[in-house]
CSV table of C-alpha atoms in Angstrom, one decimal:
chain,number,residue,atom,x,y,z
A,5,UNK,CA,63.1,98.9,25.7
A,6,UNK,CA,65.7,98.7,28.5
A,7,UNK,CA,67.6,101.7,29.6
A,8,UNK,CA,71.3,101.6,30.3
A,9,UNK,CA,70.9,103.3,33.7
A,10,UNK,CA,68.1,104.1,36.0
A,11,UNK,CA,66.6,107.4,35.0
A,12,UNK,CA,65.0,110.1,37.2
A,13,UNK,CA,62.8,112.6,35.5
A,14,UNK,CA,62.5,115.8,37.6
A,15,UNK,CA,59.8,118.5,37.5
A,16,UNK,CA,57.2,116.4,35.8
A,17,UNK,CA,54.2,118.8,35.2
A,18,UNK,CA,52.0,117.1,32.6
A,19,UNK,CA,50.5,113.8,31.7
A,20,UNK,CA,52.4,113.6,28.4
A,21,UNK,CA,55.7,113.5,30.2
A,22,UNK,CA,54.5,111.1,32.9
A,23,UNK,CA,53.1,108.6,30.4
A,24,UNK,CA,56.0,108.8,28.0
A,25,UNK,CA,58.6,108.4,30.7
A,26,UNK,CA,56.8,105.6,32.4
A,27,UNK,CA,56.4,103.9,29.0
A,28,UNK,CA,60.2,104.3,28.4
A,29,UNK,CA,61.0,102.5,31.6
A,30,UNK,CA,62.2,105.4,33.8
A,31,UNK,CA,62.6,104.5,37.5
A,32,UNK,CA,61.6,107.8,39.2
A,33,UNK,CA,59.1,110.5,38.4
A,34,UNK,CA,59.6,113.7,40.4
A,35,UNK,CA,56.9,116.3,41.1
A,36,UNK,CA,58.1,119.6,42.5
A,37,UNK,CA,56.1,120.8,45.5
A,38,UNK,CA,56.2,124.4,44.2
A,39,UNK,CA,54.3,123.3,41.1
A,40,UNK,CA,51.4,121.8,43.0
A,41,UNK,CA,48.6,124.4,43.1
A,42,UNK,CA,50.4,126.7,40.7
A,43,UNK,CA,51.1,124.7,37.5
A,44,UNK,CA,48.6,122.0,38.2
A,45,UNK,CA,46.2,121.2,41.0
A,46,UNK,CA,46.5,118.4,43.5
A,47,UNK,CA,43.6,116.6,41.7
A,48,UNK,CA,45.7,116.9,38.4
A,49,UNK,CA,48.7,115.5,40.3
A,50,UNK,CA,46.6,112.5,41.5
A,51,UNK,CA,45.3,112.0,37.9
A,52,UNK,CA,48.9,111.9,36.5
A,53,UNK,CA,49.9,109.5,39.1
A,54,UNK,CA,46.9,107.3,38.5
A,55,UNK,CA,47.7,107.0,34.8
A,56,UNK,CA,51.2,105.5,35.1
A,57,UNK,CA,52.5,102.3,36.6
A,58,UNK,CA,55.9,100.9,37.3
A,59,UNK,CA,57.6,104.0,38.6
A,60,UNK,CA,58.5,105.4,42.0
A,61,UNK,CA,56.9,108.8,42.7
A,62,UNK,CA,59.2,111.4,44.2
A,63,UNK,CA,58.1,114.6,46.0
A,64,UNK,CA,60.7,117.3,45.3
A,65,UNK,CA,60.7,119.5,48.4
A,66,UNK,CA,63.5,122.0,48.5
A,67,UNK,CA,64.5,123.2,52.0
A,68,UNK,CA,62.0,125.6,53.6
A,69,UNK,CA,58.9,124.2,51.9
A,70,UNK,CA,56.1,123.0,54.2
A,71,UNK,CA,54.8,119.6,53.4
A,72,UNK,CA,51.4,118.2,54.5
A,73,UNK,CA,51.2,114.6,55.7
A,74,UNK,CA,48.4,114.0,53.2
A,75,UNK,CA,50.6,115.0,50.3
A,76,UNK,CA,53.5,113.0,51.6
A,77,UNK,CA,51.4,109.9,51.6
A,78,UNK,CA,50.9,110.1,47.8
A,79,UNK,CA,54.7,109.6,47.2
A,80,UNK,CA,57.2,106.8,47.6
A,81,UNK,CA,60.2,109.0,48.1
A,82,UNK,CA,61.1,112.5,49.3
A,83,UNK,CA,63.8,114.5,47.5
A,84,UNK,CA,65.1,117.2,49.8
A,85,UNK,CA,68.2,119.2,50.8
A,86,UNK,CA,66.8,119.4,54.3
A,87,UNK,CA,68.5,116.7,56.4
A,88,UNK,CA,66.2,117.4,59.4
A,89,UNK,CA,63.0,116.2,57.6
A,90,UNK,CA,61.5,113.1,59.2
A,91,UNK,CA,59.8,110.9,56.6
A,92,UNK,CA,58.5,107.4,57.0
A,93,UNK,CA,59.6,106.5,53.5
A,94,UNK,CA,62.8,106.7,51.5
A,95,UNK,CA,64.7,110.0,51.1
A,96,UNK,CA,67.0,111.1,48.3
A,97,UNK,CA,69.3,113.8,49.5
A,98,UNK,CA,69.8,116.8,47.1
A,99,UNK,CA,73.4,117.8,47.1
A,100,UNK,CA,75.5,120.2,45.1
A,101,UNK,CA,78.4,118.5,43.4
A,102,UNK,CA,80.9,120.3,45.6
A,103,UNK,CA,79.1,119.0,48.7
A,104,UNK,CA,78.8,115.5,47.3
A,105,UNK,CA,82.5,115.3,46.7
A,106,UNK,CA,83.3,116.5,50.2
A,107,UNK,CA,80.8,114.3,52.2
A,108,UNK,CA,80.8,110.6,53.0
A,109,UNK,CA,77.3,109.7,51.8
A,110,UNK,CA,75.5,106.6,52.9
A,111,UNK,CA,72.3,107.2,51.1
A,112,UNK,CA,71.4,107.8,47.5
A,113,UNK,CA,71.9,111.5,46.5
A,114,UNK,CA,70.8,113.5,43.6
A,115,UNK,CA,74.0,115.4,42.6
A,116,UNK,CA,73.2,118.6,40.9
A,117,UNK,CA,75.1,121.7,39.9
A,118,UNK,CA,72.9,124.7,40.5
A,119,UNK,CA,74.9,126.3,43.2
A,120,UNK,CA,78.5,125.9,42.2
A,121,UNK,CA,78.0,125.9,38.4
A,122,UNK,CA,81.1,123.6,37.9
A,123,UNK,CA,81.7,122.5,34.4
A,124,UNK,CA,81.9,118.7,33.7
A,125,UNK,CA,85.6,118.9,33.0
A,126,UNK,CA,88.3,116.3,33.4
A,127,UNK,CA,89.0,117.3,37.0
A,128,UNK,CA,85.4,116.9,38.0
A,129,UNK,CA,85.1,113.6,36.1
A,130,UNK,CA,88.2,112.3,37.9
A,131,UNK,CA,86.9,113.4,41.3
A,132,UNK,CA,83.5,111.8,40.7
A,133,UNK,CA,85.1,108.5,39.6
A,134,UNK,CA,87.4,108.5,42.6
A,135,UNK,CA,84.5,109.2,44.9
A,136,UNK,CA,82.5,106.5,43.2
A,137,UNK,CA,79.1,107.0,41.5
A,138,UNK,CA,77.1,104.1,43.0
A,139,UNK,CA,75.3,106.5,45.5
A,140,UNK,CA,74.8,109.3,43.0
A,141,UNK,CA,72.0,110.1,40.7
A,142,UNK,CA,73.9,112.5,38.4
A,143,UNK,CA,71.9,115.6,37.6
A,144,UNK,CA,74.3,117.6,35.5
A,145,UNK,CA,76.7,117.3,32.6
A,146,UNK,CA,74.5,114.8,30.8
A,147,UNK,CA,74.5,115.0,27.0
A,148,UNK,CA,75.0,112.6,24.1
A,149,UNK,CA,78.8,113.1,24.3
A,150,UNK,CA,79.1,112.4,28.1
A,151,UNK,CA,76.7,109.5,28.3
A,152,UNK,CA,79.1,106.8,27.3
A,153,UNK,CA,81.6,108.0,30.0
A,154,UNK,CA,78.8,108.2,32.6
A,155,UNK,CA,77.7,104.6,31.9
A,156,UNK,CA,81.2,103.0,31.5
A,157,UNK,CA,83.3,105.0,34.0
A,158,UNK,CA,81.2,106.6,36.6
A,159,UNK,CA,78.5,103.9,36.9
A,160,UNK,CA,76.1,106.1,38.9
A,161,UNK,CA,72.9,104.9,40.6
A,162,UNK,CA,71.1,106.8,37.8
A,163,UNK,CA,70.9,110.0,35.8
A,164,UNK,CA,68.4,112.9,36.2
A,165,UNK,CA,66.7,114.7,33.3
A,166,UNK,CA,64.1,117.4,33.6
A,167,UNK,CA,60.5,117.3,32.3
A,168,UNK,CA,59.2,120.2,30.3
A,169,UNK,CA,56.0,122.0,29.4
A,170,UNK,CA,53.4,120.8,27.0
A,171,UNK,CA,52.8,122.9,23.9
A,172,UNK,CA,49.1,122.4,24.5
A,173,UNK,CA,47.2,119.8,26.5
A,174,UNK,CA,48.1,116.3,25.2
A,175,UNK,CA,50.7,117.6,22.7
A,176,UNK,CA,54.4,117.7,23.2
A,177,UNK,CA,57.4,117.3,21.0
A,178,UNK,CA,59.6,114.7,22.8
A,179,UNK,CA,62.6,115.0,20.5
A,180,UNK,CA,64.8,116.5,23.1
């Protein structure tokens, strides 16, 4: 099965999500640094990463989180809002939609909506199309109604969806 756009799955925290998403052909699997050691161990993380192929692994490190070199080496990409981070691999910048619309971005950005809480209305759609979506992984306003517009009009670098919790180990409803 081929996806219409590259897909980024954020906050992966279980093997069910990792395997399902890799099998569906997603491009990026993101693991939040805040989950490592709390939701799963570093050994569990390594186990999830060993089970899947064909994806790029992203370490999601919000500003202010300390990152060990050993942990960084496990990942292909760092997702951060901290522009001061020096990383020898690719970086995806985490930007609020308001900041994305204001800035001239050269690199791929994950455009989210957690700070401004803007609704995906016609004004935002128009602004995103005018700015151009080729550098944006869109991380908000995605549903079955908006997907056709996203694919045909915005043409982003990808879309972001979030992983979820397993109901019990090895069992998860993937209907959503």
